[in-house]
mmCIF file of C-alpha atoms in Angstrom:
data_model
loop_
_atom_site.group_PDB
_atom_site.id
_atom_site.type_symbol
_atom_site.label_atom_id
_atom_site.label_comp_id
_atom_site.label_asym_id
_atom_site.label_seq_id
_atom_site.Cartn_x
_atom_site.Cartn_y
_atom_site.Cartn_z
ATOM 1 C CA MET A 1 28.324 -38.707 36.154
ATOM 2 C CA LYS A 2 31.033 -37.248 34.197
ATOM 3 C CA LYS A 3 29.260 -38.041 30.989
ATOM 4 C CA LEU A 4 26.227 -36.176 32.372
ATOM 5 C CA LEU A 5 28.009 -33.214 33.353
ATOM 6 C CA PHE A 6 29.750 -33.224 29.828
ATOM 7 C CA LEU A 7 26.281 -33.365 28.288
ATOM 8 C CA VAL A 8 24.911 -30.566 30.470
ATOM 9 C CA VAL A 9 28.021 -28.285 29.662
ATOM 10 C CA PHE A 10 27.797 -29.303 26.038
ATOM 11 C CA SER A 11 24.148 -28.450 25.645
ATOM 12 C CA LEU A 12 24.585 -25.126 27.463
ATOM 13 C CA ALA A 13 27.322 -24.129 25.311
ATOM 14 C CA THR A 14 25.255 -25.012 22.277
ATOM 15 C CA THR A 15 22.256 -22.806 23.589
ATOM 16 C CA ILE A 16 24.749 -19.899 24.169
ATOM 17 C CA GLN A 17 26.276 -20.297 20.645
ATOM 18 C CA ILE A 18 22.748 -20.318 18.983
ATOM 19 C CA PHE A 19 21.738 -17.477 20.958
ATOM 20 C CA ALA A 20 24.649 -15.424 20.110
ATOM 21 C CA GLN A 21 23.878 -16.004 16.386
ATOM 22 C CA VAL A 22 20.781 -14.275 16.212
ATOM 23 C CA GLN A 23 20.948 -10.441 15.494
ATOM 24 C CA ILE A 24 18.048 -8.256 15.758
ATOM 25 C CA ALA A 25 16.757 -4.956 14.641
ATOM 26 C CA ARG A 26 14.021 -2.947 15.940
ATOM 27 C CA ASN A 27 14.584 0.239 14.081
ATOM 28 C CA GLY A 28 14.665 -1.110 10.489
ATOM 29 C CA HIS A 29 14.106 1.234 7.799
ATOM 30 C CA VAL A 30 11.872 0.418 4.878
ATOM 31 C CA SER A 31 10.803 3.006 2.334
ATOM 32 C CA PHE A 32 8.317 2.887 -0.498
ATOM 33 C CA PHE A 33 8.753 5.128 -3.590
ATOM 34 C CA SER A 34 6.386 5.479 -6.550
ATOM 35 C CA ASP A 35 7.662 7.543 -9.189
ATOM 36 C CA ALA A 36 4.631 8.650 -11.564
ATOM 37 C CA ALA A 37 3.733 11.588 -13.778
ATOM 38 C CA LEU A 38 0.845 12.499 -11.234
ATOM 39 C CA GLU A 39 2.621 12.644 -8.227
ATOM 40 C CA LYS A 40 5.924 11.146 -6.646
ATOM 41 C CA ILE A 41 4.830 9.131 -3.658
ATOM 42 C CA GLU A 42 7.122 8.226 -0.769
ATOM 43 C CA GLY A 43 6.601 6.741 2.552
ATOM 44 C CA HIS A 44 9.097 5.652 5.311
ATOM 45 C CA ASN A 45 8.710 3.150 8.119
ATOM 46 C CA ASN A 46 11.533 3.426 10.662
ATOM 47 C CA LYS A 47 10.245 0.700 12.964
ATOM 48 C CA VAL A 48 10.608 -2.373 11.154
ATOM 49 C CA ALA A 49 11.453 -5.425 13.308
ATOM 50 C CA SER A 50 13.819 -7.916 11.828
ATOM 51 C CA THR A 51 15.953 -10.978 12.818
ATOM 52 C CA LEU A 52 19.119 -12.281 10.997
ATOM 53 C CA ASN A 53 20.488 -15.783 12.139
ATOM 54 C CA THR A 54 24.201 -15.580 11.073
ATOM 55 C CA ALA A 55 24.510 -19.330 11.348
ATOM 56 C CA THR A 56 21.725 -20.253 9.050
ATOM 57 C CA GLY A 57 21.314 -17.190 6.927
ATOM 58 C CA ALA A 58 17.477 -17.282 8.000
ATOM 59 C CA PHE A 59 16.086 -13.674 7.601
ATOM 60 C CA SER A 60 12.670 -12.316 8.986
ATOM 61 C CA PHE A 61 11.028 -9.197 8.675
ATOM 62 C CA LYS A 62 7.668 -7.902 10.092
ATOM 63 C CA MET A 63 6.344 -4.243 9.640
ATOM 64 C CA ASN A 64 3.274 -2.304 10.658
ATOM 65 C CA ILE A 65 1.607 -0.785 7.506
ATOM 66 C CA LYS A 66 0.257 2.142 9.511
ATOM 67 C CA ALA A 67 3.881 2.979 10.676
ATOM 68 C CA PHE A 68 4.657 4.144 7.107
ATOM 69 C CA GLU A 69 4.852 8.120 7.246
ATOM 70 C CA PHE A 70 4.210 10.393 4.396
ATOM 71 C CA LYS A 71 4.770 14.009 4.363
ATOM 72 C CA GLN A 72 0.961 14.683 3.142
ATOM 73 C CA ALA A 73 -1.752 13.675 5.197
ATOM 74 C CA LEU A 74 -3.851 12.879 2.279
ATOM 75 C CA MET A 75 -1.259 10.482 0.736
ATOM 76 C CA GLN A 76 -0.953 8.646 3.940
ATOM 77 C CA GLU A 77 -4.632 8.184 4.154
ATOM 78 C CA HIS A 78 -4.947 6.898 0.449
ATOM 79 C CA PHE A 79 -2.008 4.455 1.135
ATOM 80 C CA ASN A 80 -3.801 2.991 3.982
ATOM 81 C CA GLU A 81 -7.390 2.958 2.990
ATOM 82 C CA ASN A 82 -7.339 2.661 -0.869
ATOM 83 C CA TYR A 83 -4.335 0.612 -1.536
ATOM 84 C CA MET A 84 -3.003 -1.279 1.455
ATOM 85 C CA GLU A 85 -6.296 -1.527 3.326
ATOM 86 C CA SER A 86 -4.205 -1.374 6.470
ATOM 87 C CA SER A 87 -7.338 -1.865 8.721
ATOM 88 C CA LYS A 88 -7.847 -5.149 7.402
ATOM 89 C CA TYR A 89 -4.273 -6.042 6.600
ATOM 90 C CA PRO A 90 -1.993 -4.346 9.365
ATOM 91 C CA TYR A 91 1.060 -5.972 8.736
ATOM 92 C CA SER A 92 3.632 -7.022 5.974
ATOM 93 C CA THR A 93 6.133 -9.687 6.440
ATOM 94 C CA PHE A 94 8.972 -11.458 4.874
ATOM 95 C CA LYS A 95 10.598 -14.910 5.726
ATOM 96 C CA GLY A 96 13.555 -16.061 3.809
ATOM 97 C CA GLN A 97 17.116 -17.167 3.535
ATOM 98 C CA ILE A 98 20.282 -15.928 2.313
ATOM 99 C CA THR A 99 20.981 -18.599 -0.566
ATOM 100 C CA ASP A 100 24.758 -17.970 -0.774
ATOM 101 C CA LEU A 101 25.547 -17.683 2.961
ATOM 102 C CA SER A 102 29.073 -19.173 2.407
ATOM 103 C CA LYS A 103 29.992 -15.752 0.766
ATOM 104 C CA VAL A 104 29.598 -13.832 4.052
ATOM 105 C CA ASN A 105 32.021 -13.882 6.909
ATOM 106 C CA PHE A 106 30.095 -12.320 9.784
ATOM 107 C CA SER A 107 33.446 -12.094 11.892
ATOM 108 C CA LYS A 108 35.337 -10.020 9.161
ATOM 109 C CA ASP A 109 34.387 -6.590 8.464
ATOM 110 C CA GLY A 110 33.358 -6.028 4.880
ATOM 111 C CA THR A 111 30.453 -5.773 2.321
ATOM 112 C CA TYR A 112 29.148 -8.937 0.864
ATOM 113 C CA ASN A 113 26.646 -9.215 -2.018
ATOM 114 C CA VAL A 114 24.265 -11.928 -1.488
ATOM 115 C CA SER A 115 20.876 -13.269 -2.829
ATOM 116 C CA VAL A 116 17.869 -13.623 -0.593
ATOM 117 C CA LYS A 117 14.965 -16.018 -1.377
ATOM 118 C CA GLY A 118 11.658 -16.015 0.653
ATOM 119 C CA ASP A 119 8.020 -15.370 1.093
ATOM 120 C CA LEU A 120 7.051 -11.799 0.931
ATOM 121 C CA THR A 121 3.404 -10.908 2.099
ATOM 122 C CA ILE A 122 1.862 -7.633 1.159
ATOM 123 C CA HIS A 123 -1.943 -6.796 1.265
ATOM 124 C CA ASN A 124 -2.489 -10.595 2.520
ATOM 125 C CA VAL A 125 -0.809 -11.931 -0.547
ATOM 126 C CA THR A 126 2.184 -14.018 -0.325
ATOM 127 C CA LYS A 127 4.636 -14.396 -3.260
ATOM 128 C CA ASN A 128 7.988 -16.243 -3.351
ATOM 129 C CA VAL A 129 10.708 -13.709 -4.293
ATOM 130 C CA THR A 130 14.394 -13.408 -4.861
ATOM 131 C CA VAL A 131 16.209 -10.427 -4.490
ATOM 132 C CA PRO A 132 19.795 -9.096 -4.460
ATOM 133 C CA GLY A 133 21.077 -7.591 -1.277
ATOM 134 C CA GLN A 134 24.167 -6.534 0.656
ATOM 135 C CA ILE A 135 25.287 -7.686 4.122
ATOM 136 C CA ILE A 136 27.660 -5.051 5.508
ATOM 137 C CA VAL A 137 29.478 -6.449 8.703
ATOM 138 C CA LYS A 138 31.107 -4.028 10.893
ATOM 139 C CA ASN A 139 32.609 -4.752 14.486
ATOM 140 C CA GLY A 140 30.566 -8.109 14.642
ATOM 141 C CA LYS A 141 27.336 -6.043 13.725
ATOM 142 C CA ALA A 142 25.469 -6.827 10.612
ATOM 143 C CA GLN A 143 23.652 -4.295 8.364
ATOM 144 C CA ALA A 144 21.204 -5.438 5.486
ATOM 145 C CA LYS A 145 20.489 -3.351 2.495
ATOM 146 C CA THR A 146 18.326 -4.238 -0.711
ATOM 147 C CA VAL A 147 16.448 -2.072 -3.313
ATOM 148 C CA PHE A 148 13.785 -4.184 -5.376
ATOM 149 C CA ASN A 149 10.639 -3.373 -7.384
ATOM 150 C CA VAL A 150 7.246 -4.636 -6.602
ATOM 151 C CA ALA A 151 4.367 -4.915 -9.152
ATOM 152 C CA VAL A 152 1.372 -3.878 -7.121
ATOM 153 C CA ALA A 153 -1.035 -5.840 -9.198
ATOM 154 C CA ASP A 154 1.072 -9.025 -7.977
ATOM 155 C CA TYR A 155 -0.453 -8.490 -4.493
ATOM 156 C CA GLY A 156 -3.963 -7.754 -5.441
ATOM 157 C CA ILE A 157 -3.660 -3.912 -5.011
ATOM 158 C CA GLU A 158 -5.945 -2.225 -7.382
ATOM 159 C CA ILE A 159 -5.330 1.315 -8.847
ATOM 160 C CA PRO A 160 -8.500 2.976 -9.388
ATOM 161 C CA ALA A 161 -9.602 3.409 -12.962
ATOM 162 C CA LEU A 162 -9.271 7.294 -12.773
ATOM 163 C CA VAL A 163 -5.736 7.478 -11.906
ATOM 164 C CA LYS A 164 -4.716 4.220 -13.621
ATOM 165 C CA ASP A 165 -2.273 5.781 -16.204
ATOM 166 C CA LYS A 166 -0.855 8.310 -13.682
ATOM 167 C CA ILE A 167 0.216 6.109 -11.081
ATOM 168 C CA ALA A 168 3.337 3.710 -11.462
ATOM 169 C CA LYS A 169 2.488 0.099 -11.685
ATOM 170 C CA GLU A 170 5.653 -0.807 -9.850
ATOM 171 C CA VAL A 171 6.880 0.638 -6.554
ATOM 172 C CA LYS A 172 10.523 0.756 -5.463
ATOM 173 C CA ILE A 173 11.160 -0.896 -2.066
ATOM 174 C CA THR A 174 14.286 0.180 -0.192
ATOM 175 C CA VAL A 175 15.473 -1.672 2.950
ATOM 176 C CA ASP A 176 18.185 -0.766 5.296
ATOM 177 C CA THR A 177 18.453 -2.455 8.633
ATOM 178 C CA GLN A 178 21.120 -2.154 11.358
ATOM 179 C CA TYR A 179 21.245 -5.227 13.540
ATOM 180 C CA GLU A 180 22.429 -5.658 17.067
ATOM 181 C CA PRO A 181 23.461 -9.038 18.824
ATOM 182 C CA LYS A 182 20.575 -10.334 20.819
ATOM 183 C CA LYS A 183 20.931 -9.843 24.492
ATOM 184 C CA MET B 1 -25.411 35.922 -17.382
ATOM 185 C CA LYS B 2 -22.026 37.628 -16.662
ATOM 186 C CA ARG B 3 -22.886 37.551 -12.906
ATOM 187 C CA VAL B 4 -23.467 33.701 -13.147
ATOM 188 C CA LEU B 5 -19.983 33.294 -14.965
ATOM 189 C CA ILE B 6 -18.153 35.283 -12.472
ATOM 190 C CA LEU B 7 -19.806 33.220 -9.642
ATOM 191 C CA VAL B 8 -18.907 30.102 -11.260
ATOM 192 C CA ALA B 9 -15.188 31.355 -11.693
ATOM 193 C CA ILE B 10 -15.138 32.198 -8.259
ATOM 194 C CA CYS B 11 -16.418 28.962 -6.978
ATOM 195 C CA ALA B 12 -14.043 27.023 -9.138
ATOM 196 C CA ILE B 13 -11.061 29.329 -7.660
ATOM 197 C CA LEU B 14 -12.152 28.486 -4.256
ATOM 198 C CA GLY B 15 -12.435 24.866 -5.023
ATOM 199 C CA GLY B 16 -8.949 24.665 -6.506
ATOM 200 C CA VAL B 17 -7.472 26.496 -3.474
ATOM 201 C CA TYR B 18 -9.189 24.140 -1.108
ATOM 202 C CA GLY B 19 -8.162 21.175 -3.129
ATOM 203 C CA TYR B 20 -4.597 22.389 -3.052
ATOM 204 C CA TYR B 21 -4.673 23.130 0.524
ATOM 205 C CA LEU B 22 -6.123 19.422 1.403
ATOM 206 C CA TRP B 23 -3.603 17.815 -0.850
ATOM 207 C CA ASN B 24 -0.668 19.518 0.843
ATOM 208 C CA LYS B 25 -1.998 19.373 4.407
ATOM 209 C CA PRO B 26 0.817 17.913 6.508
ATOM 210 C CA THR B 27 0.196 14.607 8.509
ATOM 211 C CA ALA B 28 -1.196 15.405 11.711
ATOM 212 C CA ASP B 29 0.568 14.323 14.914
ATOM 213 C CA ALA B 30 -1.364 12.793 17.970
ATOM 214 C CA SER B 31 -1.907 15.970 19.899
ATOM 215 C CA SER B 32 -5.219 17.006 18.574
ATOM 216 C CA GLN B 33 -6.646 13.403 18.820
ATOM 217 C CA SER B 34 -8.710 12.564 21.697
ATOM 218 C CA THR B 35 -8.058 9.391 23.567
ATOM 219 C CA ASP B 36 -9.906 6.869 25.823
ATOM 220 C CA PHE B 37 -6.757 4.992 26.716
ATOM 221 C CA GLU B 38 -4.136 5.824 29.318
ATOM 222 C CA VAL B 39 -1.859 2.720 30.154
ATOM 223 C CA GLU B 40 1.477 1.710 31.568
ATOM 224 C CA SER B 41 3.920 0.536 28.971
ATOM 225 C CA THR B 42 4.400 -2.824 30.492
ATOM 226 C CA ALA B 43 0.809 -3.423 30.481
ATOM 227 C CA LEU B 44 0.181 -2.462 26.895
ATOM 228 C CA TYR B 45 3.159 -4.778 25.896
ATOM 229 C CA GLN B 46 1.670 -7.406 27.739
ATOM 230 C CA GLU B 47 -1.763 -7.079 26.095
ATOM 231 C CA TYR B 48 -0.139 -7.497 22.813
ATOM 232 C CA GLY B 49 2.002 -10.383 23.795
ATOM 233 C CA ASN B 50 -0.887 -12.096 25.242
ATOM 234 C CA ASN B 51 -3.237 -11.602 22.115
ATOM 235 C CA ALA B 52 -2.113 -9.498 19.346
ATOM 236 C CA ALA B 53 -5.379 -9.668 17.460
ATOM 237 C CA GLU B 54 -7.488 -8.566 20.322
ATOM 238 C CA ALA B 55 -5.080 -5.652 21.270
ATOM 239 C CA ASP B 56 -5.147 -4.655 17.624
ATOM 240 C CA ALA B 57 -8.959 -4.386 17.617
ATOM 241 C CA LYS B 58 -8.700 -2.259 20.762
ATOM 242 C CA TYR B 59 -5.683 -0.103 19.816
ATOM 243 C CA LEU B 60 -4.842 -0.162 16.112
ATOM 244 C CA ASP B 61 -4.889 3.239 14.710
ATOM 245 C CA LYS B 62 -6.082 4.974 17.897
ATOM 246 C CA ALA B 63 -4.335 7.447 19.954
ATOM 247 C CA ILE B 64 -2.995 6.077 23.178
ATOM 248 C CA VAL B 65 -1.224 7.714 26.323
ATOM 249 C CA VAL B 66 1.591 5.607 27.465
ATOM 250 C CA VAL B 67 3.496 6.029 30.648
ATOM 251 C CA GLY B 68 6.748 3.994 31.199
ATOM 252 C CA THR B 69 10.559 3.865 31.997
ATOM 253 C CA ILE B 70 12.893 4.697 28.958
ATOM 254 C CA ALA B 71 14.428 1.446 28.415
ATOM 255 C CA THR B 72 16.921 2.298 25.465
ATOM 256 C CA ALA B 73 19.061 5.223 24.490
ATOM 257 C CA PRO B 74 17.080 7.634 22.210
ATOM 258 C CA SER B 75 17.690 6.983 18.421
ATOM 259 C CA THR B 76 17.468 9.594 15.805
ATOM 260 C CA THR B 77 16.725 8.759 12.124
ATOM 261 C CA GLU B 78 18.508 10.339 9.089
ATOM 262 C CA SER B 79 15.511 12.514 8.536
ATOM 263 C CA GLY B 80 15.680 13.790 12.051
ATOM 264 C CA LEU B 81 12.951 11.739 13.946
ATOM 265 C CA VAL B 82 13.764 11.045 17.452
ATOM 266 C CA SER B 83 12.540 7.519 19.056
ATOM 267 C CA ILE B 84 12.267 6.307 22.584
ATOM 268 C CA THR B 85 11.374 2.971 23.652
ATOM 269 C CA LEU B 86 9.522 2.440 26.912
ATOM 270 C CA ASP B 87 9.955 -0.488 29.032
ATOM 271 C CA GLY B 88 7.900 -3.706 28.107
ATOM 272 C CA GLY B 89 9.084 -5.840 30.773
ATOM 273 C CA GLU B 90 10.699 -8.195 28.477
ATOM 274 C CA MET B 91 12.748 -7.863 25.601
ATOM 275 C CA GLY B 92 10.722 -5.699 23.515
ATOM 276 C CA GLY B 93 8.833 -2.583 24.589
ATOM 277 C CA VAL B 94 6.714 0.291 23.336
ATOM 278 C CA ASN B 95 8.699 1.893 20.604
ATOM 279 C CA CYS B 96 7.514 5.608 20.083
ATOM 280 C CA GLU B 97 8.506 7.717 17.135
ATOM 281 C CA LEU B 98 8.020 11.449 17.786
ATOM 282 C CA SER B 99 6.452 13.860 15.291
ATOM 283 C CA PRO B 100 8.993 16.132 13.409
ATOM 284 C CA GLU B 101 8.052 18.946 15.710
ATOM 285 C CA ALA B 102 8.185 16.941 18.809
ATOM 286 C CA SER B 103 11.456 15.455 17.720
ATOM 287 C CA LYS B 104 13.208 19.184 17.335
ATOM 288 C CA ALA B 105 11.779 20.164 20.736
ATOM 289 C CA SER B 106 12.928 17.281 22.741
ATOM 290 C CA VAL B 107 16.010 15.766 21.006
ATOM 291 C CA ASN B 108 18.169 16.137 24.058
ATOM 292 C CA ASN B 109 15.558 15.802 26.678
ATOM 293 C CA PHE B 110 15.600 11.816 27.121
ATOM 294 C CA GLN B 111 17.697 9.716 29.279
ATOM 295 C CA MET B 112 17.536 6.049 29.955
ATOM 296 C CA GLY B 113 15.801 5.164 33.221
ATOM 297 C CA GLN B 114 13.683 8.265 33.331
ATOM 298 C CA LYS B 115 9.842 8.222 33.344
ATOM 299 C CA ALA B 116 8.135 9.460 30.288
ATOM 300 C CA LYS B 117 4.404 10.195 29.270
ATOM 301 C CA ILE B 118 3.956 9.699 25.508
ATOM 302 C CA LYS B 119 0.874 10.299 23.164
ATOM 303 C CA GLY B 120 0.901 8.504 20.180
ATOM 304 C CA ILE B 121 -0.946 6.549 17.265
ATOM 305 C CA CYS B 122 -0.801 2.676 17.743
ATOM 306 C CA SER B 123 0.342 1.037 14.282
ATOM 307 C CA GLY B 124 0.517 -2.438 15.900
ATOM 308 C CA PHE B 125 2.942 -5.157 17.054
ATOM 309 C CA ASN B 126 5.980 -6.082 14.874
ATOM 310 C CA ASP B 127 6.758 -9.029 17.076
ATOM 311 C CA ILE B 128 9.363 -7.278 18.900
ATOM 312 C CA ASP B 129 7.805 -3.836 19.931
ATOM 313 C CA VAL B 130 4.376 -2.104 20.154
ATOM 314 C CA VAL B 131 4.743 0.846 17.884
ATOM 315 C CA LEU B 132 3.441 4.242 18.307
ATOM 316 C CA ASN B 133 3.779 6.810 15.818
ATOM 317 C CA ARG B 134 3.600 10.629 15.237
ATOM 318 C CA CYS B 135 4.049 10.926 19.247
ATOM 319 C CA VAL B 136 4.024 13.931 21.293
ATOM 320 C CA VAL B 137 5.526 14.316 24.680
ATOM 321 C CA LEU B 138 2.945 15.039 27.564
ATOM 322 C CA PRO B 139 4.391 16.721 30.790
#
C-alpha cells in the first residue's frame, strides 16, 4: 500500500514537473525582410505560436502565412498568391532542438547564445537547418531571438522572370518570441 | 498627329498615376468585407480543434464575425497593434489582431471578462489559437 502511494505521488510529481517545463508563446513575432533594388519588402506576423521545453530544449513554431501583415495591399497579395501560395500552403512550421542546452540556465536571469537545429517547413518544402539564436531568461520566463537568411529557391518559391534581377534571392527572417509558463 | 501624341501622353500619365495609387494602396481591414459567418468564439475554436483542414476550407481568408468573452489581458505590439483573445473554452482561443485604425480607437476599451464582437479575416489555426487579422470592433 505504501509502495503504491509512493508510486502515485511520485508519478504525480513527475507530471507536474514536466508540465512546468513547457513554456508557450501565442503572440510570437516573426518578420520577413527582402532588401532589393526594386522595393524593400517587409512583412510582420505577430501571432506565431511556439512552445519551448526547458528540460529537453525542444522548440516548436507554427505560424499562419496569411497572418503576415504588409503596409501595402498589393505586396500582401503578391506574397500570398505569387510566392507563398498561402491558400494551398497556409502554414509554416519549425520543429527542432537547442543543441547546446547545457549552456542555458533557465532559473538564472541572463542572455545565452545557443544553436538550434531542426526542420523548417516553408511553402510545403522541409529543410533541416541550424541557426544561431539567443535565449534571454528573465524572472523564470524565456524569450527566444534569432535572425537568419533563407534562400527562397531552396523552398521551391519561384521569382517571376520579369523581376528576377530586382528581387533578393535571400530573405531575412527575424524571430522574437516571449514565453510564459504553461498554465 | 499631335493630337494623338497628346492623347497617348495623357493615357500614359493616367496609367502611371493609377499604377502608383494601386501600389501604395494600404491593406484593407475587415470592415468593408461582407461575411456569411457569425459565430461564438468557443464554437469556432471547437470547429478548428475537431478538424482544422475542414475548418480552413470553410473560413480561411474569409471575414468572420466572432462573439465571445475576452479571455486574456489585451496586448499591444511595438508597432501599436492591439490584440485580444476571445475565450475558446480550452487553453487556446480566438486571437484577434486589430487593424491600425481599430487599435488606435479602442486601445483602452477592453477588459478581461467583457463580451466583445469582432469582425476579422481568418488566417487559420496555429495549434494554440485561431487567428483573425485586420479586425474591427463591432458595437
